[in-house]
Amino acid sequence: MSKKDLALPKYQMVKDYVLSQIENQEFTMDHRIPSESEFSKLLDVSSITVRKALSELVNEGVIYRVRGKGSFVASQAAVSEKTSNLVAFVISGVDLYDSSYMQIMRGIQSFLGKHGCKLIVEFVENDFEQERELVLGLIQTELRGLLIYSSDPDAAKSYLGEIRSKSIPFVMLDRSPSGYPVNVVTCNNHDGAYEAVEYLIKQGHRKIGFAAYDYHLSPEVDRYNGYCNAMSNSSVPIQDSFLFLDKKLDYVALARLVQNGELTALFCANDKRALEALEQLTALGIRIPDQLSLMGFDDFESAKFAKVALSTVKQYFDVLGYESADLLFRITEGSSYGNKKVMLPTSLVIRDSIKPVQG
Protein backbone atom coordinates (compact mmCIF):
# COMPACT_ATOMS: atom_id res chain seq x y z
CA MET A 1 0.00 0.00 0.00
CA SER A 2 1.47 3.38 -1.03
CA LYS A 3 1.84 6.50 1.12
CA LYS A 4 -0.78 8.11 -1.09
CA ASP A 5 -3.22 5.33 -0.17
CA LEU A 6 -2.51 5.84 3.51
CA ALA A 7 -3.41 9.53 3.20
CA LEU A 8 -6.84 8.75 1.79
CA PRO A 9 -9.89 8.41 4.04
CA LYS A 10 -10.54 4.72 4.56
CA TYR A 11 -13.98 4.83 2.97
CA GLN A 12 -12.41 6.43 -0.14
CA MET A 13 -9.97 3.52 -0.34
CA VAL A 14 -12.93 1.14 -0.41
CA LYS A 15 -14.62 3.19 -3.14
CA ASP A 16 -11.44 3.32 -5.20
CA TYR A 17 -11.01 -0.43 -4.88
CA VAL A 18 -14.55 -1.09 -6.14
CA LEU A 19 -14.13 1.42 -8.99
CA SER A 20 -10.81 -0.13 -10.03
CA GLN A 21 -12.34 -3.61 -10.04
CA ILE A 22 -15.16 -2.34 -12.26
CA GLU A 23 -12.69 -0.56 -14.56
CA ASN A 24 -10.62 -3.75 -14.87
CA GLN A 25 -13.87 -5.66 -15.49
CA GLU A 26 -13.27 -7.85 -12.46
CA PHE A 27 -16.74 -6.67 -11.40
CA THR A 28 -19.06 -6.53 -14.41
CA MET A 29 -22.59 -5.20 -14.83
CA ASP A 30 -25.06 -6.98 -12.52
CA HIS A 31 -22.12 -8.73 -10.85
CA ARG A 32 -22.64 -9.18 -7.10
CA ILE A 33 -19.83 -7.46 -5.25
CA PRO A 34 -18.52 -8.67 -1.86
CA SER A 35 -20.63 -8.11 1.25
CA GLU A 36 -19.75 -5.61 3.97
CA SER A 37 -18.15 -8.31 6.12
CA GLU A 38 -16.19 -9.66 3.15
CA PHE A 39 -14.89 -6.19 2.28
CA SER A 40 -13.98 -5.60 5.94
CA LYS A 41 -11.75 -8.69 5.98
CA LEU A 42 -10.37 -8.12 2.49
CA LEU A 43 -9.38 -4.47 3.01
CA ASP A 44 -8.91 -4.53 6.81
CA VAL A 45 -11.42 -1.76 7.52
CA SER A 46 -14.51 -1.53 9.72
CA SER A 47 -17.99 -2.44 8.51
CA ILE A 48 -19.08 1.18 9.11
CA THR A 49 -16.36 2.35 6.73
CA VAL A 50 -17.50 -0.14 4.09
CA ARG A 51 -21.13 0.90 4.58
CA LYS A 52 -20.29 4.57 4.02
CA ALA A 53 -18.34 3.75 0.86
CA LEU A 54 -21.10 1.55 -0.57
CA SER A 55 -23.77 4.13 0.29
CA GLU A 56 -21.87 6.77 -1.68
CA LEU A 57 -21.49 4.39 -4.62
CA VAL A 58 -25.25 3.75 -4.53
CA ASN A 59 -25.93 7.50 -4.51
CA GLU A 60 -23.51 7.97 -7.43
CA GLY A 61 -25.27 5.26 -9.45
CA VAL A 62 -22.27 2.94 -9.54
CA ILE A 63 -23.93 0.07 -7.68
CA TYR A 64 -27.48 -0.85 -6.68
CA ARG A 65 -28.89 -2.92 -3.84
CA VAL A 66 -31.38 -5.75 -3.98
CA ARG A 67 -33.07 -6.45 -0.65
CA GLY A 68 -31.91 -9.69 0.89
CA LYS A 69 -29.40 -10.39 -1.90
CA GLY A 70 -26.63 -7.81 -1.73
CA SER A 71 -25.04 -5.07 -3.85
CA PHE A 72 -24.50 -5.26 -7.61
CA VAL A 73 -22.69 -3.29 -10.32
CA ALA A 74 -25.09 -1.20 -12.36
CA SER A 75 -25.44 1.41 -15.02
CA GLN A 76 -27.53 4.46 -14.20
CA ALA A 77 -30.42 2.94 -16.13
CA ALA A 78 -30.20 -0.29 -14.12
CA VAL A 79 -30.37 1.65 -10.88
CA SER A 80 -33.56 3.42 -11.87
CA GLU A 81 -35.10 0.12 -12.94
CA LYS A 82 -34.23 -1.81 -9.82
CA THR A 83 -34.77 0.80 -7.10
CA SER A 84 -38.44 1.37 -6.32
CA ASN A 85 -39.61 4.96 -5.96
CA LEU A 86 -42.71 3.99 -3.97
CA VAL A 87 -43.10 4.62 -0.24
CA ALA A 88 -46.21 3.32 1.56
CA PHE A 89 -47.74 5.06 4.56
CA VAL A 90 -50.15 3.00 6.66
CA ILE A 91 -52.34 5.02 9.06
CA SER A 92 -54.43 2.91 11.40
CA GLY A 93 -57.00 3.63 14.11
CA VAL A 94 -57.26 7.37 13.61
CA ASP A 95 -60.02 9.96 13.37
CA LEU A 96 -59.68 10.73 9.70
CA TYR A 97 -61.43 14.09 9.94
CA ASP A 98 -58.70 15.69 12.00
CA SER A 99 -56.28 17.86 10.06
CA SER A 100 -53.23 16.60 11.98
CA TYR A 101 -53.02 13.53 9.74
CA MET A 102 -53.14 15.74 6.66
CA GLN A 103 -50.24 17.69 8.14
CA ILE A 104 -48.27 14.46 8.61
CA MET A 105 -48.89 13.49 4.98
CA ARG A 106 -47.97 16.97 3.80
CA GLY A 107 -44.64 16.65 5.63
CA ILE A 108 -43.96 13.23 4.09
CA GLN A 109 -44.86 14.49 0.61
CA SER A 110 -42.62 17.52 1.08
CA PHE A 111 -39.61 15.25 1.62
CA LEU A 112 -40.49 12.62 -0.99
CA GLY A 113 -41.13 15.28 -3.64
CA LYS A 114 -37.52 16.40 -3.35
CA HIS A 115 -36.32 12.85 -3.98
CA GLY A 116 -38.49 11.81 -6.89
CA CYS A 117 -40.58 9.33 -4.90
CA LYS A 118 -44.30 8.68 -4.78
CA LEU A 119 -46.43 8.10 -1.69
CA ILE A 120 -49.10 5.42 -1.31
CA VAL A 121 -51.44 6.17 1.63
CA GLU A 122 -53.52 3.39 3.16
CA PHE A 123 -56.11 4.15 5.87
CA VAL A 124 -57.34 1.51 8.31
CA GLU A 125 -60.02 2.49 10.82
CA ASN A 126 -59.72 0.78 14.22
CA ASP A 127 -59.21 -2.75 12.89
CA PHE A 128 -55.84 -4.25 13.74
CA GLU A 129 -56.38 -7.44 11.72
CA GLN A 130 -57.04 -5.32 8.67
CA GLU A 131 -53.88 -3.33 9.45
CA ARG A 132 -51.86 -6.52 9.66
CA GLU A 133 -53.25 -7.94 6.41
CA LEU A 134 -52.65 -4.65 4.64
CA VAL A 135 -49.01 -4.45 5.75
CA LEU A 136 -48.34 -8.09 4.84
CA GLY A 137 -49.82 -7.44 1.41
CA LEU A 138 -47.77 -4.28 0.86
CA ILE A 139 -44.46 -6.00 1.62
CA GLN A 140 -45.11 -8.41 -1.26
CA THR A 141 -44.82 -5.45 -3.66
CA GLU A 142 -41.77 -3.45 -4.70
CA LEU A 143 -41.43 -0.70 -2.09
CA ARG A 144 -38.57 1.58 -1.20
CA GLY A 145 -39.83 1.54 2.37
CA LEU A 146 -42.76 1.64 4.75
CA LEU A 147 -44.02 4.30 7.19
CA ILE A 148 -46.36 2.95 9.87
CA TYR A 149 -48.77 4.77 12.22
CA SER A 150 -50.19 1.76 14.07
CA SER A 151 -53.36 1.54 16.14
CA ASP A 152 -51.71 -1.08 18.38
CA PRO A 153 -47.90 -1.05 18.24
CA ASP A 154 -47.53 -3.97 20.68
CA ALA A 155 -49.75 -6.16 18.52
CA ALA A 156 -47.78 -4.94 15.48
CA LYS A 157 -44.85 -7.07 16.65
CA SER A 158 -46.70 -9.92 14.91
CA TYR A 159 -45.95 -8.43 11.49
CA LEU A 160 -42.79 -6.39 12.11
CA GLY A 161 -40.74 -9.59 12.03
CA GLU A 162 -42.17 -10.34 8.57
CA ILE A 163 -41.11 -6.90 7.34
CA ARG A 164 -37.61 -7.44 8.68
CA SER A 165 -37.33 -10.89 7.11
CA LYS A 166 -37.85 -9.26 3.72
CA SER A 167 -35.24 -6.56 4.51
CA ILE A 168 -37.76 -3.79 3.87
CA PRO A 169 -36.84 -0.55 5.68
CA PHE A 170 -39.60 0.84 7.89
CA VAL A 171 -40.13 3.69 10.33
CA MET A 172 -42.91 3.94 12.91
CA LEU A 173 -44.53 7.29 13.59
CA ASP A 174 -45.65 8.68 16.97
CA ARG A 175 -45.79 5.36 18.85
CA SER A 176 -43.73 2.17 19.08
CA PRO A 177 -43.99 -1.30 20.64
CA SER A 178 -42.63 -1.86 24.13
CA GLY A 179 -39.52 -4.00 24.43
CA TYR A 180 -39.03 -4.19 20.66
CA PRO A 181 -36.38 -1.98 19.03
CA VAL A 182 -37.56 -0.11 15.95
CA ASN A 183 -36.86 3.12 14.10
CA VAL A 184 -39.40 5.64 15.35
CA VAL A 185 -40.02 9.38 15.08
CA THR A 186 -42.12 10.93 17.82
CA CYS A 187 -42.40 14.16 19.76
CA ASN A 188 -40.81 14.61 23.18
CA ASN A 189 -43.95 13.51 25.00
CA HIS A 190 -42.44 13.39 28.47
CA ASP A 191 -40.94 16.85 28.44
CA GLY A 192 -43.98 18.40 26.74
CA ALA A 193 -46.24 17.03 29.47
CA TYR A 194 -43.76 18.06 32.17
CA GLU A 195 -43.75 21.65 30.88
CA ALA A 196 -47.56 21.75 30.79
CA VAL A 197 -48.00 20.50 34.36
CA GLU A 198 -45.19 22.72 35.60
CA TYR A 199 -47.05 25.69 34.12
CA LEU A 200 -50.24 24.70 35.98
CA ILE A 201 -48.26 24.46 39.21
CA LYS A 202 -46.80 27.93 38.62
CA GLN A 203 -50.37 29.21 38.25
CA GLY A 204 -50.97 28.09 41.83
CA HIS A 205 -52.64 24.72 41.11
CA ARG A 206 -51.83 21.84 43.45
CA LYS A 207 -54.88 19.62 42.87
CA ILE A 208 -54.08 18.55 39.31
CA GLY A 209 -55.58 15.46 37.70
CA PHE A 210 -54.46 13.37 34.73
CA ALA A 211 -56.91 11.98 32.14
CA ALA A 212 -55.72 9.38 29.62
CA TYR A 213 -57.40 8.46 26.33
CA ASP A 214 -55.50 5.39 25.03
CA TYR A 215 -53.25 4.61 27.96
CA HIS A 216 -51.81 1.48 26.29
CA LEU A 217 -50.01 3.67 23.73
CA SER A 218 -46.40 4.68 24.43
CA PRO A 219 -46.93 8.45 23.95
CA GLU A 220 -49.60 8.51 26.66
CA VAL A 221 -47.40 6.55 29.05
CA ASP A 222 -44.61 9.07 28.43
CA ARG A 223 -47.02 11.96 29.02
CA TYR A 224 -48.24 10.35 32.23
CA ASN A 225 -44.64 10.01 33.41
CA GLY A 226 -44.05 13.67 32.55
CA TYR A 227 -47.10 14.60 34.66
CA CYS A 228 -45.88 12.47 37.60
CA ASN A 229 -42.33 13.83 37.48
CA ALA A 230 -43.48 17.45 37.30
CA MET A 231 -45.72 16.90 40.32
CA SER A 232 -43.03 15.02 42.25
CA ASN A 233 -40.27 17.54 41.53
CA SER A 234 -42.51 20.33 42.83
CA SER A 235 -43.43 18.26 45.92
CA VAL A 236 -47.09 18.19 44.88
CA PRO A 237 -48.82 14.96 45.98
CA ILE A 238 -50.75 12.80 43.50
CA GLN A 239 -53.90 11.17 44.81
CA ASP A 240 -55.42 8.11 43.18
CA SER A 241 -58.69 9.99 42.80
CA PHE A 242 -56.85 12.44 40.50
CA LEU A 243 -56.03 9.72 37.94
CA PHE A 244 -58.43 8.82 35.14
CA LEU A 245 -56.65 6.15 33.10
CA ASP A 246 -59.61 4.28 31.59
CA LYS A 247 -60.92 4.90 28.07
CA LYS A 248 -64.38 5.68 29.49
CA LEU A 249 -64.16 8.63 31.85
CA ASP A 250 -66.75 9.00 34.63
CA TYR A 251 -67.59 12.67 34.16
CA VAL A 252 -70.15 12.71 36.95
CA ALA A 253 -67.48 11.63 39.45
CA LEU A 254 -65.02 14.12 37.93
CA ALA A 255 -67.56 16.95 38.18
CA ARG A 256 -68.18 16.06 41.83
CA LEU A 257 -64.44 16.41 42.59
CA VAL A 258 -64.43 19.83 40.96
CA GLN A 259 -67.58 21.02 42.73
CA ASN A 260 -66.15 19.91 46.09
CA GLY A 261 -62.92 21.82 45.43
CA GLU A 262 -60.86 18.62 45.41
CA LEU A 263 -59.61 19.20 41.85
CA THR A 264 -58.74 22.56 40.28
CA ALA A 265 -56.92 21.53 37.09
CA LEU A 266 -56.92 18.62 34.65
CA PHE A 267 -54.09 17.70 32.28
CA CYS A 268 -55.40 15.52 29.45
CA ALA A 269 -53.21 13.11 27.49
CA ASN A 270 -54.49 14.53 24.21
CA ASP A 271 -56.82 17.17 22.79
CA LYS A 272 -59.51 14.57 22.02
CA ARG A 273 -59.90 13.89 25.73
CA ALA A 274 -59.62 17.56 26.66
CA LEU A 275 -62.27 18.67 24.16
CA GLU A 276 -64.57 15.86 25.26
CA ALA A 277 -64.05 16.88 28.90
CA LEU A 278 -64.84 20.48 28.00
CA GLU A 279 -68.17 19.45 26.45
CA GLN A 280 -69.17 16.95 29.14
CA LEU A 281 -68.21 19.04 32.16
CA THR A 282 -69.81 22.18 30.76
CA ALA A 283 -73.03 20.19 30.30
CA LEU A 284 -72.80 19.20 33.99
CA GLY A 285 -72.57 22.84 35.04
CA ILE A 286 -68.79 23.11 35.53
CA ARG A 287 -67.42 26.50 34.49
CA ILE A 288 -64.10 26.35 32.64
CA PRO A 289 -61.70 27.87 33.54
CA ASP A 290 -63.37 29.43 36.60
CA GLN A 291 -63.84 26.11 38.42
CA LEU A 292 -61.44 23.90 36.47
CA SER A 293 -58.38 24.74 34.37
CA LEU A 294 -58.00 22.42 31.40
CA MET A 295 -54.87 21.49 29.42
CA GLY A 296 -54.60 19.22 26.37
CA PHE A 297 -51.81 17.84 24.19
CA ASP A 298 -51.37 17.93 20.36
CA ASP A 299 -52.87 21.30 19.36
CA PHE A 300 -55.45 19.95 16.93
CA GLU A 301 -56.95 22.57 14.64
CA SER A 302 -60.25 22.34 16.54
CA ALA A 303 -58.58 23.21 19.88
CA LYS A 304 -58.41 26.92 19.15
CA PHE A 305 -62.06 27.03 18.04
CA ALA A 306 -63.59 25.26 21.05
CA LYS A 307 -66.26 27.06 23.11
CA VAL A 308 -63.38 27.84 25.48
CA ALA A 309 -60.15 28.01 23.44
CA LEU A 310 -58.03 25.12 24.68
CA SER A 311 -54.58 25.50 26.20
CA THR A 312 -52.40 22.64 25.00
CA VAL A 313 -48.97 21.27 24.12
CA LYS A 314 -48.27 21.70 20.43
CA GLN A 315 -46.56 19.01 18.43
CA TYR A 316 -45.54 19.71 14.85
CA PHE A 317 -47.21 17.06 12.72
CA ASP A 318 -45.75 18.24 9.41
CA VAL A 319 -42.25 17.96 10.88
CA LEU A 320 -43.14 14.48 12.18
CA GLY A 321 -43.98 13.41 8.63
CA TYR A 322 -40.93 15.06 7.07
CA GLU A 323 -38.46 13.63 9.60
CA SER A 324 -39.99 10.14 9.31
CA ALA A 325 -39.50 10.15 5.53
CA ASP A 326 -35.98 11.52 5.98
CA LEU A 327 -35.06 8.76 8.43
CA LEU A 328 -36.53 6.14 6.08
CA PHE A 329 -34.31 7.41 3.26
CA ARG A 330 -31.22 7.40 5.44
CA ILE A 331 -31.96 3.76 6.27
CA THR A 332 -32.48 2.77 2.62
CA GLU A 333 -29.27 4.51 1.60
CA GLY A 334 -27.27 2.89 4.39
CA SER A 335 -26.33 6.16 6.10
CA SER A 336 -28.30 5.36 9.29
CA TYR A 337 -26.98 2.56 11.49
CA GLY A 338 -28.83 0.81 14.28
CA ASN A 339 -32.33 1.68 15.45
CA LYS A 340 -33.06 5.36 15.90
CA LYS A 341 -35.56 7.06 18.17
CA VAL A 342 -35.95 10.62 16.96
CA MET A 343 -37.70 12.97 19.41
CA LEU A 344 -39.05 16.27 18.12
CA PRO A 345 -39.60 19.35 20.30
CA THR A 346 -42.98 20.58 21.50
CA SER A 347 -44.16 24.01 22.62
CA LEU A 348 -46.70 25.22 25.15
CA VAL A 349 -49.76 27.06 23.78
CA ILE A 350 -51.71 29.01 26.40
CA ARG A 351 -55.27 30.06 25.52
CA ASP A 352 -58.44 30.60 27.57
CA SER A 353 -58.93 27.29 29.40
CA ILE A 354 -56.50 28.02 32.24
CA LYS A 355 -56.95 30.43 35.12
CA PRO A 356 -54.58 31.04 38.05
CA VAL A 357 -55.71 29.94 41.50
CA GLN A 358 -57.03 32.95 43.38
CA GLY A 359 -55.63 33.71 46.79
mmCIF file of C-alpha atoms in Angstrom, residues 1 5 8-24 26-27 33-36 39-40 42-63 65 71 73 333 337:
data_model
loop_
_atom_site.group_PDB
_atom_site.id
_atom_site.type_symbol
_atom_site.label_atom_id
_atom_site.label_comp_id
_atom_site.label_asym_id
_atom_site.label_seq_id
_atom_site.Cartn_x
_atom_site.Cartn_y
_atom_site.Cartn_z
ATOM 1 C CA MET A 1 0.000 0.000 0.000
ATOM 2 C CA ASP A 5 -3.219 5.329 -0.170
ATOM 3 C CA LEU A 8 -6.843 8.749 1.787
ATOM 4 C CA PRO A 9 -9.886 8.412 4.037
ATOM 5 C CA LYS A 10 -10.536 4.725 4.559
ATOM 6 C CA TYR A 11 -13.979 4.829 2.971
ATOM 7 C CA GLN A 12 -12.414 6.433 -0.144
ATOM 8 C CA MET A 13 -9.966 3.523 -0.337
ATOM 9 C CA VAL A 14 -12.933 1.141 -0.413
ATOM 10 C CA LYS A 15 -14.618 3.193 -3.137
ATOM 11 C CA ASP A 16 -11.440 3.317 -5.199
ATOM 12 C CA TYR A 17 -11.010 -0.429 -4.876
ATOM 13 C CA VAL A 18 -14.549 -1.092 -6.135
ATOM 14 C CA LEU A 19 -14.135 1.421 -8.986
ATOM 15 C CA SER A 20 -10.812 -0.128 -10.030
ATOM 16 C CA GLN A 21 -12.335 -3.608 -10.038
ATOM 17 C CA ILE A 22 -15.157 -2.338 -12.262
ATOM 18 C CA GLU A 23 -12.691 -0.556 -14.563
ATOM 19 C CA ASN A 24 -10.624 -3.747 -14.867
ATOM 20 C CA GLU A 26 -13.272 -7.852 -12.455
ATOM 21 C CA PHE A 27 -16.742 -6.673 -11.402
ATOM 22 C CA ILE A 33 -19.835 -7.459 -5.246
ATOM 23 C CA PRO A 34 -18.523 -8.670 -1.864
ATOM 24 C CA SER A 35 -20.633 -8.112 1.250
ATOM 25 C CA GLU A 36 -19.753 -5.611 3.966
ATOM 26 C CA PHE A 39 -14.893 -6.186 2.280
ATOM 27 C CA SER A 40 -13.984 -5.598 5.939
ATOM 28 C CA LEU A 42 -10.374 -8.117 2.488
ATOM 29 C CA LEU A 43 -9.378 -4.472 3.009
ATOM 30 C CA ASP A 44 -8.905 -4.530 6.809
ATOM 31 C CA VAL A 45 -11.425 -1.764 7.524
ATOM 32 C CA SER A 46 -14.513 -1.534 9.724
ATOM 33 C CA SER A 47 -17.993 -2.441 8.509
ATOM 34 C CA ILE A 48 -19.083 1.177 9.108
ATOM 35 C CA THR A 49 -16.357 2.354 6.727
ATOM 36 C CA VAL A 50 -17.502 -0.141 4.087
ATOM 37 C CA ARG A 51 -21.125 0.899 4.577
ATOM 38 C CA LYS A 52 -20.288 4.570 4.021
ATOM 39 C CA ALA A 53 -18.343 3.754 0.858
ATOM 40 C CA LEU A 54 -21.098 1.555 -0.572
ATOM 41 C CA SER A 55 -23.765 4.128 0.287
ATOM 42 C CA GLU A 56 -21.870 6.771 -1.683
ATOM 43 C CA LEU A 57 -21.492 4.390 -4.619
ATOM 44 C CA VAL A 58 -25.247 3.749 -4.531
ATOM 45 C CA ASN A 59 -25.933 7.501 -4.511
ATOM 46 C CA GLU A 60 -23.513 7.965 -7.427
ATOM 47 C CA GLY A 61 -25.268 5.264 -9.447
ATOM 48 C CA VAL A 62 -22.267 2.937 -9.537
ATOM 49 C CA ILE A 63 -23.932 0.069 -7.680
ATOM 50 C CA ARG A 65 -28.888 -2.919 -3.837
ATOM 51 C CA SER A 71 -25.039 -5.072 -3.847
ATOM 52 C CA VAL A 73 -22.688 -3.293 -10.318
ATOM 53 C CA GLU A 333 -29.265 4.507 1.604
ATOM 54 C CA TYR A 337 -26.978 2.562 11.486
#
